[in-house]
Structure formats: structure tokens, C-alpha cells
Tab-separated table of C-alpha atoms and ligand atoms in Angstrom:
chain	number	residue	atom	x	y	z
A	1	MET	CA	125.393	82.754	107.476
A	2	ARG	CA	123.611	80.952	105.052
A	3	ILE	CA	119.493	81.729	104.300
A	4	LYS	CA	117.420	79.702	103.095
A	5	LYS	CA	116.052	79.212	99.264
A	6	SER	CA	112.727	78.746	101.854
A	7	GLU	CA	112.397	82.443	103.890
A	8	PRO	CA	113.162	85.356	101.742
A	9	ILE	CA	114.309	87.770	103.984
A	10	LEU	CA	112.267	90.212	103.480
A	11	VAL	CA	111.941	93.961	103.640
A	12	THR	CA	109.720	94.558	106.011
A	13	ARG	CA	106.857	92.698	108.889
A	14	PRO	CA	103.946	93.338	110.717
A	15	LEU	CA	104.648	93.678	114.291
A	16	LEU	CA	102.101	90.929	116.126
A	17	PRO	CA	101.241	90.117	119.405
A	18	PRO	CA	100.668	87.365	121.061
A	19	LEU	CA	97.301	85.908	119.415
A	20	ALA	CA	96.671	84.970	122.462
A	21	GLU	CA	96.212	88.766	123.238
A	22	PHE	CA	94.330	89.450	120.692
A	23	GLN	CA	90.979	87.222	121.006
A	24	VAL	CA	90.926	88.434	123.817
A	25	TYR	CA	89.537	91.877	122.526
A	26	LEU	CA	87.701	90.092	119.396
A	27	LYS	CA	85.608	87.960	122.319
A	28	ASP	CA	84.560	91.589	123.680
A	29	ILE	CA	84.302	93.303	120.532
A	30	TRP	CA	81.529	89.841	119.867
A	31	LYS	CA	80.241	90.180	122.378
A	32	SER	CA	79.294	93.646	122.846
A	33	GLU	CA	78.626	93.866	119.190
A	34	TRP	CA	79.681	96.807	118.613
A	35	LEU	CA	82.088	97.038	115.965
A	36	THR	CA	82.569	100.505	114.291
A	37	ASN	CA	81.360	103.877	114.794
A	38	ASN	CA	83.816	105.038	117.509
A	39	GLY	CA	83.440	102.218	119.768
A	40	LYS	CA	84.472	101.868	122.864
A	41	HIS	CA	88.206	100.675	121.677
A	42	HIS	CA	88.037	103.457	119.587
A	43	GLN	CA	87.789	106.051	122.034
A	44	ALA	CA	90.277	104.158	123.885
A	45	LEU	CA	93.116	103.910	121.207
A	46	GLU	CA	92.604	107.342	120.788
A	47	LYS	CA	92.533	108.467	123.861
A	48	ALA	CA	96.206	106.422	124.354
A	49	LEU	CA	97.709	107.529	121.940
A	50	CYS	CA	97.218	111.232	123.074
A	51	GLU	CA	98.891	110.136	125.547
A	52	TYR	CA	101.674	108.004	124.373
A	53	LEU	CA	102.673	110.251	121.499
A	54	GLY	CA	102.589	113.257	123.447
A	55	VAL	CA	99.932	115.486	120.793
A	56	LYS	CA	96.547	117.015	122.222
A	57	TYR	CA	93.643	115.447	119.512
A	58	ILE	CA	93.763	112.651	117.009
A	59	SER	CA	91.071	111.451	114.456
A	60	LEU	CA	92.048	107.256	113.706
A	61	PHE	CA	91.241	106.952	110.071
A	62	SER	CA	90.844	103.540	108.360
A	63	ASN	CA	93.738	104.527	106.349
A	64	GLY	CA	96.053	106.943	105.988
A	65	THR	CA	95.561	107.871	102.703
A	66	LEU	CA	91.937	109.034	103.648
A	67	ALA	CA	93.166	110.658	106.486
A	68	LEU	CA	95.805	112.644	103.911
A	69	VAL	CA	92.783	113.433	101.541
A	70	THR	CA	90.300	114.575	104.341
A	71	ALA	CA	93.041	116.528	106.277
A	72	LEU	CA	93.506	118.523	103.190
A	73	GLN	CA	89.594	119.359	102.689
A	74	ALA	CA	89.682	119.282	105.850
A	75	LEU	CA	91.689	122.888	106.018
A	76	ARG	CA	90.279	123.733	102.510
A	77	ILE	CA	93.034	123.664	100.062
A	78	THR	CA	93.525	125.025	96.640
A	79	GLY	CA	94.712	125.740	93.752
A	80	GLU	CA	98.248	125.091	94.813
A	81	VAL	CA	100.533	122.540	97.175
A	82	ILE	CA	104.227	122.656	97.184
A	83	THR	CA	105.666	119.190	97.605
A	84	THR	CA	107.619	116.648	97.734
A	85	PRO	CA	108.400	113.508	94.393
A	86	TYR	CA	110.086	112.385	96.796
A	87	SER	CA	107.771	109.535	98.982
A	88	PHE	CA	105.227	107.065	98.923
A	89	VAL	CA	102.647	108.641	95.818
A	90	ALA	CA	100.194	108.550	98.350
A	91	SER	CA	101.190	111.802	99.205
A	92	SER	CA	100.825	113.350	96.145
A	93	HIS	CA	97.551	111.429	95.353
A	94	SER	CA	95.822	112.466	98.238
A	95	LEU	CA	96.080	116.537	96.541
A	96	TRP	CA	95.166	114.853	93.018
A	97	TRP	CA	92.036	113.216	95.002
A	98	ASN	CA	91.675	116.751	96.599
A	99	ASN	CA	92.129	118.652	92.649
A	100	ILE	CA	94.962	120.557	94.040
A	101	LYS	CA	98.528	120.676	92.030
A	102	PRO	CA	100.877	118.929	92.945
A	103	VAL	CA	104.039	121.666	92.911
A	104	PHE	CA	107.290	119.329	93.108
A	105	VAL	CA	110.436	121.282	95.489
A	106	ASP	CA	113.713	119.220	95.172
A	107	ILE	CA	114.921	117.614	98.790
A	108	ASP	CA	117.751	118.792	100.843
A	109	PRO	CA	120.825	116.006	100.259
A	110	VAL	CA	121.070	115.060	104.057
A	111	THR	CA	117.949	113.903	105.086
A	112	CYS	CA	116.298	113.180	102.277
A	113	ASN	CA	112.873	116.019	102.371
A	114	LEU	CA	111.739	118.956	101.199
A	115	ASP	CA	114.828	121.746	100.723
A	116	PRO	CA	113.113	124.443	102.377
A	117	GLU	CA	115.947	126.996	100.624
A	118	LYS	CA	114.306	126.796	97.340
A	119	ILE	CA	110.060	126.781	99.548
A	120	GLU	CA	110.183	130.222	98.185
A	121	GLU	CA	110.829	130.015	95.101
A	122	ALA	CA	108.076	127.555	93.818
A	123	ILE	CA	104.904	130.155	95.807
A	124	THR	CA	102.752	131.754	93.054
A	125	PRO	CA	100.190	133.563	93.690
A	126	HIS	CA	97.855	130.866	94.055
A	127	THR	CA	100.352	128.839	96.662
A	128	THR	CA	97.832	127.772	99.657
A	129	ALA	CA	99.488	124.776	101.479
A	130	ILE	CA	103.254	122.885	101.747
A	131	LEU	CA	102.707	119.512	102.294
A	132	PRO	CA	106.120	117.964	103.510
A	133	VAL	CA	107.031	114.498	104.405
A	134	HIS	CA	108.781	113.221	107.180
A	135	VAL	CA	110.958	110.870	105.027
A	136	TYR	CA	111.522	107.804	106.596
A	137	GLY	CA	111.137	109.313	110.342
A	138	THR	CA	113.953	112.105	109.746
A	139	PRO	CA	112.069	115.191	111.361
A	140	CYS	CA	111.266	117.979	108.297
A	141	ASP	CA	113.411	121.598	108.381
A	142	VAL	CA	110.264	122.298	111.021
A	143	LYS	CA	110.945	125.965	112.145
A	144	ARG	CA	111.899	127.021	109.229
A	145	ILE	CA	109.090	126.075	106.424
A	146	LYS	CA	106.672	127.543	110.105
A	147	LYS	CA	108.478	130.324	109.146
A	148	ILE	CA	107.970	130.574	105.005
A	149	ALA	CA	104.800	129.898	105.832
A	150	ASP	CA	103.460	132.397	108.334
A	151	THR	CA	105.432	134.753	106.060
A	152	TYR	CA	103.226	133.821	102.698
A	153	GLY	CA	99.867	133.388	104.939
A	154	LEU	CA	99.813	129.228	103.929
A	155	LYS	CA	98.274	126.095	105.522
A	156	VAL	CA	101.436	123.207	106.537
A	157	ILE	CA	100.301	119.744	106.196
A	158	TYR	CA	102.502	117.337	107.185
A	159	ASP	CA	103.077	113.147	105.588
A	160	ALA	CA	103.973	112.194	108.813
A	161	CYS	CA	103.645	108.231	108.139
A	162	HIS	CA	107.222	107.695	109.184
A	163	THR	CA	107.675	109.151	112.554
A	164	PHE	CA	105.873	107.128	115.044
A	165	GLY	CA	107.105	109.120	118.577
A	166	VAL	CA	109.516	110.922	116.198
A	167	LYS	CA	110.379	113.650	118.717
A	168	ILE	CA	112.949	116.689	118.364
A	169	GLY	CA	114.662	117.710	121.630
A	170	GLY	CA	111.928	115.891	123.721
A	171	VAL	CA	108.944	117.525	121.504
A	172	PRO	CA	107.104	115.756	119.483
A	173	VAL	CA	107.480	116.322	115.540
A	174	LEU	CA	103.829	115.208	115.158
A	175	ASN	CA	102.930	119.145	116.826
A	176	PHE	CA	104.323	121.645	113.835
A	177	GLY	CA	102.449	121.927	110.985
A	178	ASP	CA	98.632	122.596	111.152
A	179	LEU	CA	97.693	118.771	110.698
A	180	SER	CA	99.960	115.558	110.310
A	181	VAL	CA	98.559	112.425	109.388
A	182	MET	CA	100.316	109.286	110.361
A	183	SER	CA	99.433	105.416	108.491
A	184	PHE	CA	99.042	102.769	110.502
A	185	HIS	CA	99.636	100.396	107.800
A	186	ALA	CA	100.820	96.250	107.587
A	187	THR	CA	103.941	97.744	106.855
A	188	LYS	CA	104.887	100.998	109.341
A	189	VAL	CA	106.403	101.261	112.252
A	190	PHE	CA	103.103	100.284	114.430
A	191	ASN	CA	99.620	99.050	112.367
A	192	THR	CA	95.917	98.531	112.618
A	193	PHE	CA	95.995	96.122	109.646
A	194	GLU	CA	94.955	99.334	107.901
A	195	GLY	CA	94.861	102.924	109.885
A	196	GLY	CA	95.478	105.821	110.020
A	197	ALA	CA	94.963	109.531	112.099
A	198	ILE	CA	95.043	113.124	111.779
A	199	VAL	CA	97.067	115.102	114.721
A	200	CYS	CA	95.216	118.195	115.200
A	201	HIS	CA	95.390	121.048	118.506
A	202	ASP	CA	91.692	122.405	119.238
A	203	ALA	CA	87.924	120.767	120.345
A	204	ALA	CA	86.979	122.680	116.941
A	205	THR	CA	89.571	121.043	114.087
A	206	LYS	CA	89.114	117.621	115.650
A	207	LYS	CA	85.557	117.863	115.820
A	208	HIS	CA	85.507	118.655	111.362
A	209	ILE	CA	87.607	116.393	110.986
A	210	ASP	CA	85.205	113.306	113.168
A	211	ASN	CA	82.414	114.892	110.889
A	212	LEU	CA	83.572	114.930	107.941
A	213	LYS	CA	85.195	111.012	108.324
A	214	ASN	CA	81.548	109.670	108.529
A	215	PHE	CA	79.744	111.301	105.997
A	216	GLY	CA	79.836	114.747	107.136
A	217	PHE	CA	76.481	113.418	110.623
A	218	LEU	CA	76.428	115.717	112.819
A	219	ASP	CA	74.159	113.624	114.059
A	220	GLU	CA	71.250	111.276	113.721
A	221	THR	CA	69.254	114.361	111.457
A	222	VAL	CA	71.974	116.584	109.845
A	223	VAL	CA	74.454	116.580	108.001
A	224	VAL	CA	76.786	119.122	108.264
A	225	LEU	CA	79.137	118.432	105.782
A	226	PRO	CA	79.498	116.030	102.287
A	227	GLY	CA	82.403	113.759	104.110
A	228	ILE	CA	83.266	110.473	103.362
A	229	ASN	CA	83.746	107.488	105.755
A	230	ALA	CA	86.685	106.945	106.918
A	231	LYS	CA	86.431	105.400	109.837
A	232	MET	CA	88.939	103.132	111.792
A	233	ASN	CA	86.346	99.979	113.213
A	234	GLU	CA	86.890	99.058	116.437
A	235	VAL	CA	88.947	95.068	115.357
A	236	GLN	CA	91.633	97.766	114.023
A	237	ALA	CA	91.499	99.996	116.895
A	238	ALA	CA	92.384	96.995	118.936
A	239	MET	CA	95.342	96.221	117.482
A	240	GLY	CA	96.264	99.312	117.386
A	241	ARG	CA	95.787	99.014	121.932
A	242	LEU	CA	97.804	96.410	121.541
A	243	GLN	CA	100.696	97.350	119.846
A	244	LEU	CA	100.466	100.075	122.180
A	245	LYS	CA	102.407	97.526	125.157
A	246	TYR	CA	104.952	95.855	122.222
A	247	ILE	CA	105.733	99.153	121.039
A	248	ASP	CA	108.816	100.405	122.715
A	249	GLY	CA	110.140	96.701	122.351
A	250	ALA	CA	109.680	97.359	119.083
A	251	ILE	CA	111.901	100.459	118.426
A	252	ALA	CA	114.540	100.103	121.124
A	253	LYS	CA	114.784	96.287	118.427
A	254	ARG	CA	115.038	98.753	115.808
A	255	LYS	CA	117.384	100.618	116.987
A	256	ARG	CA	120.012	98.176	117.259
A	257	ILE	CA	118.601	96.896	114.618
A	258	SER	CA	120.593	100.199	112.527
A	259	GLU	CA	122.962	100.857	115.149
A	260	ARG	CA	124.551	96.968	114.069
A	261	TYR	CA	123.952	97.779	110.631
A	262	ARG	CA	125.663	101.451	110.382
A	263	LYS	CA	128.794	99.583	112.145
A	264	GLY	CA	128.375	96.899	109.510
A	265	LEU	CA	128.868	99.265	106.518
A	266	GLU	CA	131.709	101.645	108.163
A	267	GLY	CA	134.243	102.315	105.576
A	268	ILE	CA	132.360	101.049	102.688
A	269	ALA	CA	133.320	103.220	99.461
A	270	GLY	CA	131.283	104.883	97.659
A	271	ILE	CA	128.017	102.768	100.095
A	272	SER	CA	126.461	105.829	102.941
A	273	CYS	CA	123.857	105.678	105.693
A	274	LEU	CA	121.411	108.403	106.490
A	275	LYS	CA	122.867	111.241	109.026
A	276	VAL	CA	122.071	110.993	112.770
A	277	MET	CA	120.721	114.887	113.599
A	278	PRO	CA	121.330	115.431	116.443
A	279	LYS	CA	118.767	115.633	119.605
A	280	VAL	CA	116.429	113.117	117.052
A	281	GLU	CA	114.553	109.965	118.647
A	282	TYR	CA	113.624	107.754	115.882
A	283	CYS	CA	111.421	104.806	115.242
A	284	TYR	CA	113.313	103.873	112.578
A	285	PRO	CA	110.419	102.875	110.282
A	286	TYR	CA	113.519	102.206	107.576
A	287	PHE	CA	117.141	101.305	107.184
A	288	PRO	CA	118.402	103.461	103.499
A	289	ILE	CA	121.366	103.435	102.167
A	290	LEU	CA	123.026	105.353	99.096
A	291	VAL	CA	125.009	104.042	95.721
A	292	ALA	CA	126.466	105.980	94.409
A	293	GLU	CA	128.168	103.867	91.565
A	294	PRO	CA	132.084	106.113	91.241
A	295	GLY	CA	133.559	104.855	94.570
A	296	TYR	CA	131.408	101.819	95.101
A	297	GLY	CA	131.880	100.378	91.437
A	298	LYS	CA	129.079	98.645	90.220
A	299	THR	CA	125.238	100.526	90.418
A	300	ARG	CA	122.368	100.730	92.668
A	301	ASP	CA	120.451	98.057	90.882
A	302	ALA	CA	123.107	95.186	90.049
A	303	LEU	CA	123.455	95.853	94.377
A	304	TYR	CA	120.005	95.226	94.150
A	305	GLU	CA	120.051	91.799	92.625
A	306	GLU	CA	122.977	91.059	93.894
A	307	LEU	CA	120.895	90.866	97.501
A	308	LYS	CA	118.385	88.999	96.223
A	309	LYS	CA	120.059	86.792	95.097
A	310	HIS	CA	120.807	86.037	98.542
A	311	ASN	CA	117.182	85.671	99.461
A	312	ILE	CA	117.923	89.569	100.291
A	313	PHE	CA	114.610	91.931	99.532
A	314	GLY	CA	115.610	95.336	99.737
A	315	ARG	CA	113.179	98.230	98.170
A	316	ARG	CA	113.775	100.834	95.755
A	317	TYR	CA	111.841	103.573	98.099
A	318	PHE	CA	110.800	105.836	97.272
A	319	TYR	CA	112.029	105.141	92.901
A	320	PRO	CA	110.971	106.027	90.521
A	321	LEU	CA	109.955	109.874	91.759
A	322	ILE	CA	106.512	110.474	92.058
A	323	SER	CA	106.491	113.547	89.428
A	324	GLN	CA	107.631	110.886	87.015
A	325	PHE	CA	104.523	109.253	87.301
A	326	PRO	CA	101.937	109.404	84.370
A	327	THR	CA	99.843	111.247	86.661
A	328	TYR	CA	102.730	113.934	87.780
A	329	LYS	CA	105.154	114.104	84.901
A	330	GLY	CA	103.574	115.812	82.157
A	331	LEU	CA	103.591	119.016	85.540
A	332	GLU	CA	106.398	121.763	84.553
A	333	SER	CA	107.466	121.071	88.594
A	334	ALA	CA	108.281	118.145	87.088
A	335	GLN	CA	110.331	118.261	84.010
A	336	PRO	CA	113.806	116.911	84.242
A	337	GLY	CA	116.844	118.482	85.320
A	338	ARG	CA	114.102	120.705	87.704
A	339	MET	CA	114.615	118.833	90.775
A	340	PRO	CA	118.760	117.688	90.966
A	341	VAL	CA	118.938	115.942	94.078
A	342	ALA	CA	115.485	114.061	94.293
A	343	GLU	CA	116.436	112.316	90.993
A	344	ARG	CA	120.420	111.593	92.346
A	345	ILE	CA	119.575	110.397	95.077
A	346	THR	CA	116.136	107.648	93.780
A	347	LYS	CA	118.536	105.826	91.360
A	348	GLN	CA	120.859	105.452	94.604
A	349	VAL	CA	118.542	103.943	97.201
A	350	ILE	CA	118.151	100.428	98.640
A	351	CYS	CA	115.827	100.101	101.443
A	352	LEU	CA	117.623	97.436	103.624
A	353	PRO	CA	115.293	95.451	105.846
A	354	ILE	CA	114.330	96.074	109.134
A	355	TYR	CA	111.591	94.760	111.864
A	356	PRO	CA	112.214	93.621	115.288
A	357	GLY	CA	113.088	90.291	114.326
A	358	LEU	CA	115.851	90.824	111.971
A	359	PRO	CA	118.398	88.728	113.658
A	360	GLY	CA	121.833	90.293	114.085
A	361	ALA	CA	123.547	87.316	111.911
A	362	VAL	CA	121.614	87.854	109.214
A	363	VAL	CA	122.370	91.719	109.352
A	364	ASP	CA	126.162	91.071	109.395
A	365	LEU	CA	125.130	89.317	106.491
A	366	VAL	CA	123.363	91.821	104.484
A	367	ALA	CA	126.213	93.614	105.063
A	368	LYS	CA	128.996	91.867	104.456
A	369	ILE	CA	127.644	91.046	100.755
A	370	ILE	CA	127.480	93.914	100.208
A	371	ARG	CA	130.931	94.655	101.398
A	372	ASP	CA	132.584	91.802	99.053
A	373	PHE	CA	130.061	92.959	96.145
A	374	ALA	CA	132.817	96.527	95.390
A	375	LYS	CA	135.199	94.181	95.515
B	1	PLP	C1	102.357	104.602	104.065
B	1	PLP	C2	101.881	106.670	103.312
B	1	PLP	C3	100.870	106.463	102.767
B	1	PLP	C4	100.214	105.869	103.166
B	1	PLP	O1	99.464	105.472	104.223
B	1	PLP	P1	98.015	103.625	103.557
B	1	PLP	O2	97.639	103.926	105.447
B	1	PLP	O3	99.238	103.069	102.961
B	1	PLP	O4	96.754	105.046	103.105
B	1	PLP	C5	101.085	107.785	103.140
B	1	PLP	N1	102.507	108.239	102.994
B	1	PLP	C6	103.669	108.055	103.496
B	1	PLP	C7	104.986	108.743	103.633
B	1	PLP	C8	103.602	106.391	103.268
B	1	PLP	O5	104.591	106.552	104.117
């Protein structure tokens, strides 16, 4: 199979339900003239997501970053927060916007998630919380993290932007931690154009979060908090309702693509895929591979460029590390050599294209290009 230059294969494409079905929702929104502020579609999506995801309470947001910022506000987190350098930059930016100092801790080489072994040594009298990320949808070691948090009296806020519907032994991963934050950005498994959510476990917290995302309004005249505006509108919510109709099929297709890559890449020296953890139901948001130069014979960047020559656009998620950006690189925890695992993996990773409509023949071709380039 050859790929036409006019049709680049991107790392991801959005899940787009049939336009005609969306138009039905749009007509309904126009007729109602209710465009935002906890409208009918917003309420329906919150309810439907609680059922689908198996969580008790969810508050919808205009995007994942504002949901992260608000989650930290909701728990009044201050001082220092332990987090991972290996994530999308918004994980740490949400701390910066709350005047909190991120303390970077190295990742586990198998899961690419915050290494629980290294959390305790980073705790100081200023530490108030842990902000781990379920990177690529692989659940963090939630039990170990809970034990550490309980021992030291810390809150846990999960960045769950990669984990739509992920379960461990049948239990939704969103039910761990004090709060979990989701993103429904166009590039994610489930999208509302832009969008996000906070998952919490009790009605009082949900009410507090709902106040915070709507300027702090309690009712018409009472403002109880200095809130922000982070509300999801009706068009976004309608898109979400429609996504739910197609999400199981989309995840099943992602699963087949992931399995096809694994088979196609088998036995290539220096190329490794992420380990499949037992008893985990995944959502397959990314397909990362690690390129170990000594085994493969070529660098990660050389392979990245080679794929581009064939019109295949992988992405180096996550490179550079968050701790290497100017905002953070001056921090003590960000100094080179302090996070050897993250520093290695960030130089080895490429995320290959994965989205429901990706043809199997393209998956085979990508694997072949990677295999042939090693020779
Ligand atoms: C996408 C993403 C975010 C940010 O979400 P937005 O909805 O784009 O604001 C934060 N953290 C992680 C890990 C993400 O992948």
C-alpha cells in the first residue's frame, strides 16, 4: 500500500458522528434558545456519563485545563504538589495557575506513570497533594498512591485525561483519588470539540465544584466564592451525548489497531511497545513505541523523520519533559539527572497513528517502514 501525499496519516483524528444526527440536536438547541448554563443537554450528558463511566458525580467543564485548575481550587491545594514530568504540559500549568510549586518525581519504566517508590522521598512539610497522570490510559498504581497519601495526609488529584472508561479488575479508575479530571478535547478518545470534567464522590463536593465553575454563584444574588467561568455549553454537551452512542465501537476499533501494531512490530530489535497490564480494560488513546538506539541502530528522531517521508505523522508525546520547559527548568526537582527514567523515555518515544477509521493496511505499512528502516 502507498499513501498519497495529499492524504497525510496523522497521529489522531476526531471521532465525528454522522452530521445529520448532530443537526437534530442543533435544531433542538435553536428552538429552545437555551445555549449554556446547565441546560437540558448538559444535565443529560452528566447523567449519561455517570452511568457509562460508573462514577457517582461528574461536573462538566469547557475544557480539561480549566477542570484541572478548578479541581486544585476546590480542594484549596497550596504549597507543593508532587507530580510527573512525563505528561501534557497542562498537568503542571494547572499548578502554576494556582501558585503551587510542582515537585517532579521520576516515572516507572514499565507504565510511564509516576513511580510510587520515589514519592515519599519528595515529600516536605509544604507538600499538600499528589497529582499523578494515568499516561496513555494505563492506570497508576492507585493503591500504593492512596497508601502514601493516607500516611502523610495528602490529597490525590488524578489527571485522567487519557482514561475514558478505563477499569482495573472491573472498577473504574476514575473512582480512585479525591478527584479525577478528564479532557474531551477533539484529539481525545471521546470529544465535545473542547471539553472536560471533574469526577468526585459526594454531592457536597459536586455542588462546590459547580459553584466554582460558574463565578461562585449560589443563586441569583449570592456569590459565595471567587469562581471562574468554565461551563460547558449546550452544543458541546449535545456532541458528548452523540459520542456516547458511538464510543464502544470506537474503542473496539482502537483495540484492534493496537493489537495489529503489536503483532506487526514483534521481534524488531530495539523497538518496544508498552506492557499490557493484566485485568485492565483500556481505551487505547495512543500507541507509543520506544526506540532504543543501540538495539534498533537508528535514533528515535531518525525514525520519526523516516515515517514523515512516507507521509506518516507520529508525535513525540511526551517530548520534551514538562520539567525541561523554561517555566519549570529552574526548579530543584527539574535538574538534569534527577529523573533518569523520564529523561531516557522522552528521548525514545514516538506515538504512532491510532484512530477508529485508520485502515489496517496503514497499520501494516507503518510496521513495515519501522522494520525496514532498521536494516
Ligand atoms: C489533553 C490533556 C490535558 C488538557 O486538556 P484540554 O481539554 O486540552 O485542556 C491535560 N492533561 C493531559 C494528560 C492531557 O492529555
